[in-house]
CSV table of C-alpha atoms in Angstrom, one decimal:
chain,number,residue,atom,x,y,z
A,22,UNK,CA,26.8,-22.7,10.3
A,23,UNK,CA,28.3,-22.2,7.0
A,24,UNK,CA,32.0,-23.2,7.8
A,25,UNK,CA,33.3,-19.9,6.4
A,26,UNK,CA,35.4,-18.0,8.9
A,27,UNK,CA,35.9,-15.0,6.4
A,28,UNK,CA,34.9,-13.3,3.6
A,29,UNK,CA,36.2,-10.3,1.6
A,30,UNK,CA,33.8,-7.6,0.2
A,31,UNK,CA,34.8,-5.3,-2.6
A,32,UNK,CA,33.1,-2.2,-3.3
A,33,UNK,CA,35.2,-0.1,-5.0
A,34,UNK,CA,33.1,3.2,-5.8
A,35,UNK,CA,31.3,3.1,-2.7
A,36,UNK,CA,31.8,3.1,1.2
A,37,UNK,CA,29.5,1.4,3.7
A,38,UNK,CA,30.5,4.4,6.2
A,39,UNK,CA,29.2,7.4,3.8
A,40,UNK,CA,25.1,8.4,4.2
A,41,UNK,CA,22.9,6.9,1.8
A,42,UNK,CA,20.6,8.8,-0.1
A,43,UNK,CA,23.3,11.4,-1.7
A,44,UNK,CA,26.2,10.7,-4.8
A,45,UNK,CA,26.5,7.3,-5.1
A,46,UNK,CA,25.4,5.8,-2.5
A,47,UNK,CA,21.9,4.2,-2.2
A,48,UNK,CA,20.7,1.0,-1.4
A,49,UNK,CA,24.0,-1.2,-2.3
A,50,UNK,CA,25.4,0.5,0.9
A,51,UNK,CA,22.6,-0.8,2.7
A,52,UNK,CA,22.3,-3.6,1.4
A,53,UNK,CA,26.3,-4.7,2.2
A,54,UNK,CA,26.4,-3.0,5.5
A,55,UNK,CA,23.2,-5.3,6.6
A,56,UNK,CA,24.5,-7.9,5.2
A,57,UNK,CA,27.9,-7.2,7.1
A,58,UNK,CA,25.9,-7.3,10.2
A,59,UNK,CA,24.2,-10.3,10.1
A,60,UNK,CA,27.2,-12.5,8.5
A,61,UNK,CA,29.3,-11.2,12.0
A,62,UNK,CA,26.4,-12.1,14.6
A,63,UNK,CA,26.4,-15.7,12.6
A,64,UNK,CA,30.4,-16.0,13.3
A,65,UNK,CA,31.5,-14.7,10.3
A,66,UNK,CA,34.3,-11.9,9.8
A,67,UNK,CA,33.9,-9.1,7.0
A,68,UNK,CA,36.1,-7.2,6.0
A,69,UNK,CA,35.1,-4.6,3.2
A,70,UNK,CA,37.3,-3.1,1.1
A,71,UNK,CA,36.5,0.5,-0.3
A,72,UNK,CA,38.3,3.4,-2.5
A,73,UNK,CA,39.9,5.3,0.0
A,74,UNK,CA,38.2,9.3,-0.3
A,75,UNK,CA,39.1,11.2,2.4
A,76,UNK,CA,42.4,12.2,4.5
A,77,UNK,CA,40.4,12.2,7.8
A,78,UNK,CA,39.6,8.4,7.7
A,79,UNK,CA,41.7,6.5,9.1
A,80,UNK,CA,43.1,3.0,7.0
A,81,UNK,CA,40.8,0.6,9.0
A,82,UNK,CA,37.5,1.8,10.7
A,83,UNK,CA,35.2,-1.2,12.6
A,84,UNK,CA,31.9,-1.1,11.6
A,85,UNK,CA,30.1,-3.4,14.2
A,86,UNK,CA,32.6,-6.4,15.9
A,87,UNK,CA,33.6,-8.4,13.2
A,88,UNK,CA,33.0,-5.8,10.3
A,89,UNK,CA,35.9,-3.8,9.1
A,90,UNK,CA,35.5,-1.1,6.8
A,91,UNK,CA,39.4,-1.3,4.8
A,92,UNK,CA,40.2,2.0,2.5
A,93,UNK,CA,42.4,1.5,-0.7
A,94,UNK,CA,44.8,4.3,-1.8
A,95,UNK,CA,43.7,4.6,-4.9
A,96,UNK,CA,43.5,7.7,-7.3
A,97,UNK,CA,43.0,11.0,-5.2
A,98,UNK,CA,41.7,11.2,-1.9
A,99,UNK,CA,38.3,13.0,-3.4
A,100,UNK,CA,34.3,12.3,-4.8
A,101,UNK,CA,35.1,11.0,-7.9
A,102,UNK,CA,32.5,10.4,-10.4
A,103,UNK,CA,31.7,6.6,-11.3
A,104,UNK,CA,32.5,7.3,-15.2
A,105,UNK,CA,36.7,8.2,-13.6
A,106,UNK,CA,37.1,5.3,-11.6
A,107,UNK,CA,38.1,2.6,-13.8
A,108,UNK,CA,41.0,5.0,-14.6
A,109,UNK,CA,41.9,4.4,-11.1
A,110,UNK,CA,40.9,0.4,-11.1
A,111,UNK,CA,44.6,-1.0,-11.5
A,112,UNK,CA,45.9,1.0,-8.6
A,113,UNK,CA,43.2,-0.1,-6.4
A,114,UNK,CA,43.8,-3.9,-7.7
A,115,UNK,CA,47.3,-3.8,-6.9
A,116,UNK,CA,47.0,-2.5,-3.6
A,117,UNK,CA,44.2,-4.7,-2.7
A,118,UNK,CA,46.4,-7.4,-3.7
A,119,UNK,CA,49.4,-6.1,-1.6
A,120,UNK,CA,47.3,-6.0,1.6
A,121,UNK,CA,45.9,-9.4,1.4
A,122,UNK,CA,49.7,-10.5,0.8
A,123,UNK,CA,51.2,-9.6,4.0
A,124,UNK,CA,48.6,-12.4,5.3
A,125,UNK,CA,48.7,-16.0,5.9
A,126,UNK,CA,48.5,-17.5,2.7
A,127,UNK,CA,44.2,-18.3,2.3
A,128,UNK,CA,43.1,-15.8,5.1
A,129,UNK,CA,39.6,-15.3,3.3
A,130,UNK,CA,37.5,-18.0,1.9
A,131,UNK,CA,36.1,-15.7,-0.3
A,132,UNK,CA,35.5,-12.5,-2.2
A,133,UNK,CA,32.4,-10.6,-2.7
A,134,UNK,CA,32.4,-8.1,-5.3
A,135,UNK,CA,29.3,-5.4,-6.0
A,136,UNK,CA,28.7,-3.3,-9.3
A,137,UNK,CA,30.8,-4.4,-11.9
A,138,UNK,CA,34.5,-2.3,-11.1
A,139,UNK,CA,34.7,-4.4,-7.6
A,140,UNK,CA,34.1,-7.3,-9.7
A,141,UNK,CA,36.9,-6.5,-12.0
A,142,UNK,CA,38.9,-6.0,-8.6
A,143,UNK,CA,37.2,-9.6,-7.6
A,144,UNK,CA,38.4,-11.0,-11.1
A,145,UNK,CA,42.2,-10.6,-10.2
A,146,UNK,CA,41.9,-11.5,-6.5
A,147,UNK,CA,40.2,-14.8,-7.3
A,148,UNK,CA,43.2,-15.7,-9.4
A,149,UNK,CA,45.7,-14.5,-7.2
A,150,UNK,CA,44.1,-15.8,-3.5
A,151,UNK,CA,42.6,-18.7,-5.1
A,152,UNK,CA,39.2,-18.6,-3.4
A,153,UNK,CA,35.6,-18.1,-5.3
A,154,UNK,CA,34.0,-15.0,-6.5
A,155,UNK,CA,30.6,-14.1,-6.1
A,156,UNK,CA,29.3,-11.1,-7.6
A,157,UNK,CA,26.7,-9.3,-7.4
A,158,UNK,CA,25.8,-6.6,-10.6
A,159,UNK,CA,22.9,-5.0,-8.2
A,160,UNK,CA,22.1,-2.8,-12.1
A,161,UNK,CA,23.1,-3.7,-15.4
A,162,UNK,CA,24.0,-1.9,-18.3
A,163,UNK,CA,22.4,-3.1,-21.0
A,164,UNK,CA,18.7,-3.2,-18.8
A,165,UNK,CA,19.2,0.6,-18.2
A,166,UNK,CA,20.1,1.8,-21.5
A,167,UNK,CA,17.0,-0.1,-23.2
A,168,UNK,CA,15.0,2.2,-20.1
A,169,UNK,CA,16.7,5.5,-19.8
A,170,UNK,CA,15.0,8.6,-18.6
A,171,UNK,CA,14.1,11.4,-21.3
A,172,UNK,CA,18.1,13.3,-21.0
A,173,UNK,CA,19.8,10.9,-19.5
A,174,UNK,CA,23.1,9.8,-20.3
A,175,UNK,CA,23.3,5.5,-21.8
A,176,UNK,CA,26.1,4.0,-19.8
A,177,UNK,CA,29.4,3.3,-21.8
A,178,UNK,CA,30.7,0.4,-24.1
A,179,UNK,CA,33.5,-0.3,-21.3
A,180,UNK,CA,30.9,-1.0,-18.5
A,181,UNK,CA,29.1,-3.5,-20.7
A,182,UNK,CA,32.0,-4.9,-21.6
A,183,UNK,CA,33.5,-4.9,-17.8
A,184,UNK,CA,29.8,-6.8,-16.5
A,185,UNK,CA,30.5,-9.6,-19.3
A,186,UNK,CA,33.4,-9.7,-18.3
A,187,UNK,CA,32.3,-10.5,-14.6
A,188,UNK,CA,30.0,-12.7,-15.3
A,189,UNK,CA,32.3,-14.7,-17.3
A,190,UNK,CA,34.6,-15.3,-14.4
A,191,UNK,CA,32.7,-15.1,-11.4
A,192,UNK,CA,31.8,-19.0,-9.4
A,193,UNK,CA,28.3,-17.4,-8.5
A,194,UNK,CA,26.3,-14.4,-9.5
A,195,UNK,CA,23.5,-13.1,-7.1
A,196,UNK,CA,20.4,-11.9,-8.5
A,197,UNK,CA,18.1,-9.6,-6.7
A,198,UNK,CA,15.1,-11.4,-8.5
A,199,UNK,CA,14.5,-14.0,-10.7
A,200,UNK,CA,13.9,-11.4,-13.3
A,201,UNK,CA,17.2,-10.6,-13.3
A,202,UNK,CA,18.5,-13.5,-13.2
A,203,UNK,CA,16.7,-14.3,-16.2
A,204,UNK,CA,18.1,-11.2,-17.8
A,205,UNK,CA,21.7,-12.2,-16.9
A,206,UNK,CA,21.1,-15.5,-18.9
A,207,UNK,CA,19.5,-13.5,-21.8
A,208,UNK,CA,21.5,-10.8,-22.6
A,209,UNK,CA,25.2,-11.9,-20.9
A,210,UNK,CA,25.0,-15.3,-21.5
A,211,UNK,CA,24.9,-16.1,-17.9
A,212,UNK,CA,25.1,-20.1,-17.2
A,213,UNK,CA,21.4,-20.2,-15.0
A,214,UNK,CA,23.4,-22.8,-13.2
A,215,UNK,CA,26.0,-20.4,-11.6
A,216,UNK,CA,23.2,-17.8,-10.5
A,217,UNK,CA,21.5,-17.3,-7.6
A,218,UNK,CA,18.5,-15.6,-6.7
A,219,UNK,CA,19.0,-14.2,-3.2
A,220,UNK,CA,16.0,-10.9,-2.2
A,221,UNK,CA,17.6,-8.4,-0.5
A,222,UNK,CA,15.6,-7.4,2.3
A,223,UNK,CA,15.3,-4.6,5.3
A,224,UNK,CA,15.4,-3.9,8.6
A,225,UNK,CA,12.0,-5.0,10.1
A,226,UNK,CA,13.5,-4.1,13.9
A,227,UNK,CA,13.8,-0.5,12.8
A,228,UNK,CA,11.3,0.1,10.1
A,229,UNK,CA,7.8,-0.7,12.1
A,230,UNK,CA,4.7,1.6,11.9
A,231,UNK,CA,4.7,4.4,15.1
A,232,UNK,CA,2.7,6.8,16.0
A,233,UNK,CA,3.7,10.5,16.7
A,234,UNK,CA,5.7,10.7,12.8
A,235,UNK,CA,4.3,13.9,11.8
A,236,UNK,CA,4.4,15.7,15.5
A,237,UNK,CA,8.6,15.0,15.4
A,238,UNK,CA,9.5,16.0,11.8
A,239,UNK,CA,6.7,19.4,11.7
A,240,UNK,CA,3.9,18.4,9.8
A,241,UNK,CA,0.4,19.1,10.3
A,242,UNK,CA,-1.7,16.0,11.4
A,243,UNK,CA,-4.3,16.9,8.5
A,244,UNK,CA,-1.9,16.9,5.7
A,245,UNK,CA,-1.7,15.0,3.1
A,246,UNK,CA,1.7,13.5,2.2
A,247,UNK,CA,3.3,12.1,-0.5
A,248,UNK,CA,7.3,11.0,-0.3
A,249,UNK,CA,9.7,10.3,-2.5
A,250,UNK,CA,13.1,8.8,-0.8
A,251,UNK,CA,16.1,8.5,-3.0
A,252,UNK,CA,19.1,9.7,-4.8
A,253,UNK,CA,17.9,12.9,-7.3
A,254,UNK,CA,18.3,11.7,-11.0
A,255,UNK,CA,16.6,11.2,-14.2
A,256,UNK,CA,16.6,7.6,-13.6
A,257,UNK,CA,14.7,7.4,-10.3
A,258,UNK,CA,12.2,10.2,-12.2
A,259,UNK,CA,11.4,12.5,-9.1
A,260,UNK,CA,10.3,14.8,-11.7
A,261,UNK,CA,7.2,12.3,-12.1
A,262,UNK,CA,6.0,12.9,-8.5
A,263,UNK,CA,6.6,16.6,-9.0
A,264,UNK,CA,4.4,16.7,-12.4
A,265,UNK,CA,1.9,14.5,-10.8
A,266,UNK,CA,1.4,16.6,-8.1
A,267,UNK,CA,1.3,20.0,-9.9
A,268,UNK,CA,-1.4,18.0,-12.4
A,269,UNK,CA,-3.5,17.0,-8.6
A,270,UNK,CA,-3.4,20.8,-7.7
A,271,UNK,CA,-5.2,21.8,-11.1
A,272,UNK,CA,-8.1,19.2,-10.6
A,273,UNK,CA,-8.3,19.9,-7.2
A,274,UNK,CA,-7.1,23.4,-5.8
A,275,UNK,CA,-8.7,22.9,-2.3
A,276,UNK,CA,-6.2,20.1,-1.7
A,277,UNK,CA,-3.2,22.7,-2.0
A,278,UNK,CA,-3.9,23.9,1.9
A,279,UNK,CA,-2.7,20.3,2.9
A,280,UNK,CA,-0.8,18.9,0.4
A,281,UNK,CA,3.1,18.0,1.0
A,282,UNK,CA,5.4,16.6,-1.0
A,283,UNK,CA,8.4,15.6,0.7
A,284,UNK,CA,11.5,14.7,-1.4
A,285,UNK,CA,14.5,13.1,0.6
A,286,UNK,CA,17.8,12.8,-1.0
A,287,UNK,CA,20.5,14.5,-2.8
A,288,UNK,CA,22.1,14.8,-6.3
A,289,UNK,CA,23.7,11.7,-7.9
A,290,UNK,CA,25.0,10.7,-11.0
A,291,UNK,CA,23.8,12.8,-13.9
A,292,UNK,CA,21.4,15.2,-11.3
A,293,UNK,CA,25.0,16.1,-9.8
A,294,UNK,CA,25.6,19.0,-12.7
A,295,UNK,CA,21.8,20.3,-12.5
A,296,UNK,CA,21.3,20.5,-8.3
A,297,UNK,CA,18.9,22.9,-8.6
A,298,UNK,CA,16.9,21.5,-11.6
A,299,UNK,CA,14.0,19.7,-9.2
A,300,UNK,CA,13.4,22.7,-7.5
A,301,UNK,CA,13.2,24.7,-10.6
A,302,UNK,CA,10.6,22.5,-12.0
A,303,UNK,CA,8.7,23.1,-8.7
A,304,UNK,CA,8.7,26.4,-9.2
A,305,UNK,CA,7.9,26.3,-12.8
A,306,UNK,CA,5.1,24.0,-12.1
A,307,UNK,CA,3.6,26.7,-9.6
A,308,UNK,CA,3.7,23.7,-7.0
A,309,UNK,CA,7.5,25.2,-5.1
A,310,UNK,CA,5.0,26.0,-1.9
A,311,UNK,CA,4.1,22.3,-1.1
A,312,UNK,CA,7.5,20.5,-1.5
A,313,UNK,CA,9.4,19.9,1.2
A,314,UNK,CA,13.2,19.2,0.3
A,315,UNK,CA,15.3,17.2,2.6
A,316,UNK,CA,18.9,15.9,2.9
A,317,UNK,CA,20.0,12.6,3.2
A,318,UNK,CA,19.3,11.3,6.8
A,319,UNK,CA,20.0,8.6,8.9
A,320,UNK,CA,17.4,5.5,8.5
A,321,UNK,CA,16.1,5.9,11.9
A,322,UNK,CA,14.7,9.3,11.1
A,323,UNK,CA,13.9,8.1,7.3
A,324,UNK,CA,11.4,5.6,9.0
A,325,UNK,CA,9.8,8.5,10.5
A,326,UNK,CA,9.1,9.9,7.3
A,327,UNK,CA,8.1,6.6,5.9
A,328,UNK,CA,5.5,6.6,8.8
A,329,UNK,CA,4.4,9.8,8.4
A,330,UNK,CA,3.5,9.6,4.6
A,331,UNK,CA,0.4,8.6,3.4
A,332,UNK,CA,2.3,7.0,0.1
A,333,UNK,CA,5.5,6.6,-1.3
A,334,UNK,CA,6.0,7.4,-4.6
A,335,UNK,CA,8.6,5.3,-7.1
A,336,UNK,CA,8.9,6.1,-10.5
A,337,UNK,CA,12.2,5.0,-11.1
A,338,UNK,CA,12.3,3.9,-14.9
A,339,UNK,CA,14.8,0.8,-13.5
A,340,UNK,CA,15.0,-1.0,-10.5
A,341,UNK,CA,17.0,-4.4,-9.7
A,342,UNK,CA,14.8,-4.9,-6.3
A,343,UNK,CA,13.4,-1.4,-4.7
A,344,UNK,CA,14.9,-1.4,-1.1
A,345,UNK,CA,12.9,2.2,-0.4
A,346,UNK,CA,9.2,0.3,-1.5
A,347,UNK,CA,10.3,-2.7,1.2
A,348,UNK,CA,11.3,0.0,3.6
A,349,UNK,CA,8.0,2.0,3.4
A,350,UNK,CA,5.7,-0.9,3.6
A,351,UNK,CA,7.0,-2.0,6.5
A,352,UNK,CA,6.1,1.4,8.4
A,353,UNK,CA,2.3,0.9,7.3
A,354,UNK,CA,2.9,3.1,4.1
A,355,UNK,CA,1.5,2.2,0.8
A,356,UNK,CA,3.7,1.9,-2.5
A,357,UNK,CA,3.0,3.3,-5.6
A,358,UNK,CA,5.6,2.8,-8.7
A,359,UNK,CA,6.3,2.3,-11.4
A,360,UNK,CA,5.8,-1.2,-13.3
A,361,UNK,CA,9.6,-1.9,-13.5
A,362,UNK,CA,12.8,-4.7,-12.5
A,363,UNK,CA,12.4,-6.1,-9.4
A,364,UNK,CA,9.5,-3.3,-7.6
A,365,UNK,CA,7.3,-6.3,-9.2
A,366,UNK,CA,8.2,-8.2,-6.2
A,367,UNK,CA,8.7,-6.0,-3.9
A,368,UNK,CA,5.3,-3.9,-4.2
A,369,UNK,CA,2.0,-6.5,-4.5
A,370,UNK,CA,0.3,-4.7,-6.7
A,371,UNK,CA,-3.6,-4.0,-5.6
A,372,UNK,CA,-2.8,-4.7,-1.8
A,373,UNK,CA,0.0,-3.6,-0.6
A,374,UNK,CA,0.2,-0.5,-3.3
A,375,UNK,CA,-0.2,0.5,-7.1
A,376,UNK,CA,2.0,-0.3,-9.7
A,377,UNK,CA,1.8,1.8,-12.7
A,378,UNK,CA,3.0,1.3,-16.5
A,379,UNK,CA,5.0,4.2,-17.8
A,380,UNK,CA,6.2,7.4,-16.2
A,381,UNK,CA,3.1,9.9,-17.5
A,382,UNK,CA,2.2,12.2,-14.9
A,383,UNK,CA,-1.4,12.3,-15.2
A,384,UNK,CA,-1.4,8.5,-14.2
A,385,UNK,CA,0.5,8.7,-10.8
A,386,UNK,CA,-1.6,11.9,-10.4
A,387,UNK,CA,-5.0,9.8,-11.0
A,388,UNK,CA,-4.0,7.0,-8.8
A,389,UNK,CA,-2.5,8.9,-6.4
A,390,UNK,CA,-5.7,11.1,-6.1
A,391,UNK,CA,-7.7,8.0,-5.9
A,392,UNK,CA,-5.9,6.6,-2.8
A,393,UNK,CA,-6.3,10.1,-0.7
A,394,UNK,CA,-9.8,9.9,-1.3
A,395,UNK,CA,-10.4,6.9,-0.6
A,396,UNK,CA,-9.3,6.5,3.3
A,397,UNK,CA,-10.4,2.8,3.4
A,398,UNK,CA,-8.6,1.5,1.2
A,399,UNK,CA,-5.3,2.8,1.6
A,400,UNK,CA,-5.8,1.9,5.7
A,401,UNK,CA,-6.4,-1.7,4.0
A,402,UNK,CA,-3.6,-1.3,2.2
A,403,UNK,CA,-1.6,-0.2,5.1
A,404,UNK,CA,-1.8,-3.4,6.8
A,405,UNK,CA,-1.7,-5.2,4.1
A,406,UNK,CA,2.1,-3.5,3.3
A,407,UNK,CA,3.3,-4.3,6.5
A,408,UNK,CA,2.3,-8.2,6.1
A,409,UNK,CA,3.7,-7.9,2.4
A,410,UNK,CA,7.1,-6.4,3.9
A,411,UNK,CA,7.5,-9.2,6.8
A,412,UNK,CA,8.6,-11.3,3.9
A,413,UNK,CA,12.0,-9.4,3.2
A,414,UNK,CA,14.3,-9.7,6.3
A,415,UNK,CA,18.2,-9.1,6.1
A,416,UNK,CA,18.5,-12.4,8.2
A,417,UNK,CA,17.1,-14.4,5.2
A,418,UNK,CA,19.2,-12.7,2.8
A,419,UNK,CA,22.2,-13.1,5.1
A,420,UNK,CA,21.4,-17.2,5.4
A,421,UNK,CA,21.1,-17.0,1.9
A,422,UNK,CA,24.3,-15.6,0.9
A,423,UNK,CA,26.0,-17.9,3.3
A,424,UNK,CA,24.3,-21.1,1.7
A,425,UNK,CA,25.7,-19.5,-1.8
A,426,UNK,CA,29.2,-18.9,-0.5
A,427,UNK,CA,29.6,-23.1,1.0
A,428,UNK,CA,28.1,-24.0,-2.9
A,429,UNK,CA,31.1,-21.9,-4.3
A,430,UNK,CA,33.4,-23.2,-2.1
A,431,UNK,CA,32.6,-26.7,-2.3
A,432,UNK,CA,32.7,-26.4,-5.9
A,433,UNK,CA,35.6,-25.1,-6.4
A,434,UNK,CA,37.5,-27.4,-4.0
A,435,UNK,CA,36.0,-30.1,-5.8
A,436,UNK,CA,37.1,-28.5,-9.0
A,437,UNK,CA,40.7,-28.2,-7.7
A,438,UNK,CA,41.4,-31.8,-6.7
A,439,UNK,CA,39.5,-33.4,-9.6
């Protein structure tokens, strides 16, 4: 379809293989593994190349036929946090280099770089293989630091200067939304020429409403559930949901008999040196008895609690699309979130779920109170989620990509023999 026969995806701080949900992995993973996926059933080979962390892999694992996972020795083979890795960022250039170089000369047609060290990795293969780059930031530095949770930690003058960087060099630049597209342009001086606004989507064969949710993961048919799905930091704000519901209990103490919070995911990024800080605020908060803490788990069983809440809750303070509100409406489960990046698009506010200005407590609790009491409505907007969600497949964001890849190519080859 596209003409490509190969491309070359770089995602140097995080693997495709490890669970999301947990340390640095969220929805990038998913979003490149999809994307993987679909580019191979269209004809197209992937091969991604990742920060090698672990003795037991082997060099190459296969994803799916015609996706190759590729590890790069570089640094030591352990978790390293994101803030050490561009320390390590010349090792895993040259060695990136030397694999591609005991190829044919113009085996890939070209790279695909996500979060801003694989683009810097994507900056020096473009020169070297002479094919396109497309990059794509998934956040941005300066949008997080003007949005930062209440103790979190701005990111650095070296990753803002990295992303400019980027974006200075890259053919293409993929934007979740066309906010972000627009803030590329603003605040990096992105040409709006060379970006393109491609949604990411989900997996609308595995995330469908079910019945029998609450029967398989041991909740009572009665309850009342509110879920939060994603990696525990101050910048996805779990502690809102936790606050929220404490502030529900003291305005209504008969709901406490069926009230469960359910909080899926693990420490990442600044949560990683206070683990047990979410479950200390629980107790604090005299609400420890009604949240449920779960790991990571694999999507199949993360669409059972999708279906078995009555809302999701996502009060991230940034957001470059929300894959977790997608993922949720399409198993029938209403969204509410916070007013933020790109959970404008993927939550329609006042039908398929609630978005909310700020991070105050008392306002998630409020609306969140409103919804339980109010079965109607949030079986209207049930339905209504699901129709919102059938909008954002992985197939269109895979056709996508490819149409953005042959504009690359084609301008660059025009570039070359002008």
């Amino acid at each position: 379809m596209s003409g490509l026969a190969r491309v070359a995806t770089i995602s140097v701080h995080t693997s495709p293989l490890e669970q999301p949900g947990t340390g640095d992995a969220g929805g990038m993973n998913v979003y490149i593994v999809e994307v993987a996926k679909r580019m191979a059933e269209r004809g197209v080979e992937v091969d991604v190349f990742t920060r090698h962390t672990s003795r037991a892999l082997p060099p190459v694992v296969e994803l799916v036929p015609g996706v190759s996972v590729r590890h790069v020795a570089a640094g030591p083979f352990e978790d390293l946090d994101k803030s050490e890795l561009p320390g390590h960022m010349c090792a895993f250039t040259s060695e990136l280099l030397r694999i591609e170089a005991a190829r044919d000369p113009g085996h890939y047609d070209i790279i695909h770089s996500h979060y801003w060290l694989s683009g810097q990795a994507g900056w020096a293969a473009r020169q070297r293989w002479g094919v396109p780059l497309v990059h794509s930031m998934h956040t941005l530095a300066k949008v997080k630091n003007t949005s930062l949770a209440t103790g979190d930690t701005p990111e650095p003058l070296g990753r803002v200067l990295g992303e400019q960087q980027v974006v200075d060099c890259a053919d293409r630049l993929v934007a979740n939304t066309a906010e972000e597209a627009r803030e590329l342009a603003s605040l990096y001086d992105a040409d709006p020429g060379q970006v393109a606004t491609v949604a990411p989507g989900a997996d609308l064969s595995r995330f469908t409403p079910q019945d029998g949710a609450r029967r398989r993961l041991g909740l009572p048919e009665n309850a009342v559930v509110l879920l939060f799905v994603g990696r525990i930091q101050p910048l996805k704000a779990p502690d809102v949901l936790i606050r929220a519901a404490a502030r529900m209990l003291e305005d209504d103490p008969g709901l406490r008999d069926r009230l469960v919070v359910a909080v899926v995911g693990g420490p990442s990024g600044s949560g990683r040196s206070r683990p047990e800080e979410l479950r200390s605020l629980a107790a604090r908060l005299c609400v420890l008895d009604v949240v449920r803490f779960e790991p990571p788990c694999p999507q199949d069983e993360l669409a059972d609690w999708y279906r078995a809440a009555d809302v999701t809750v996502i009060p991230s303070h940034s957001e470059s699309f929300g894959l977790v509100a997608v993922e949720s409406q399409a198993c029938g489960t209403p969204v509410v979130a916070a007013s933020v990046g790109g959970l404008r698009i993927a939550v329609r506010d006042g039908r398929s779920g609630v978005l909310i200005d700020g991070h105050d407590p008392a306002d998630y609790a409020r609306v969140l109170h409103g919804l339980i009491g109010t079965p109607g409505r949030l079986r209207a907007m049930s339905d209504a989620a699901v129709r919102h969600a059938g909008g954002f497949g992985w197939d269109a964001t895979a056709d996508r990509l490819l149409e953005v890849y042959a504009e690359a190519v084609e301008a660059r080859t025009m570039a070359v023999s002008a």
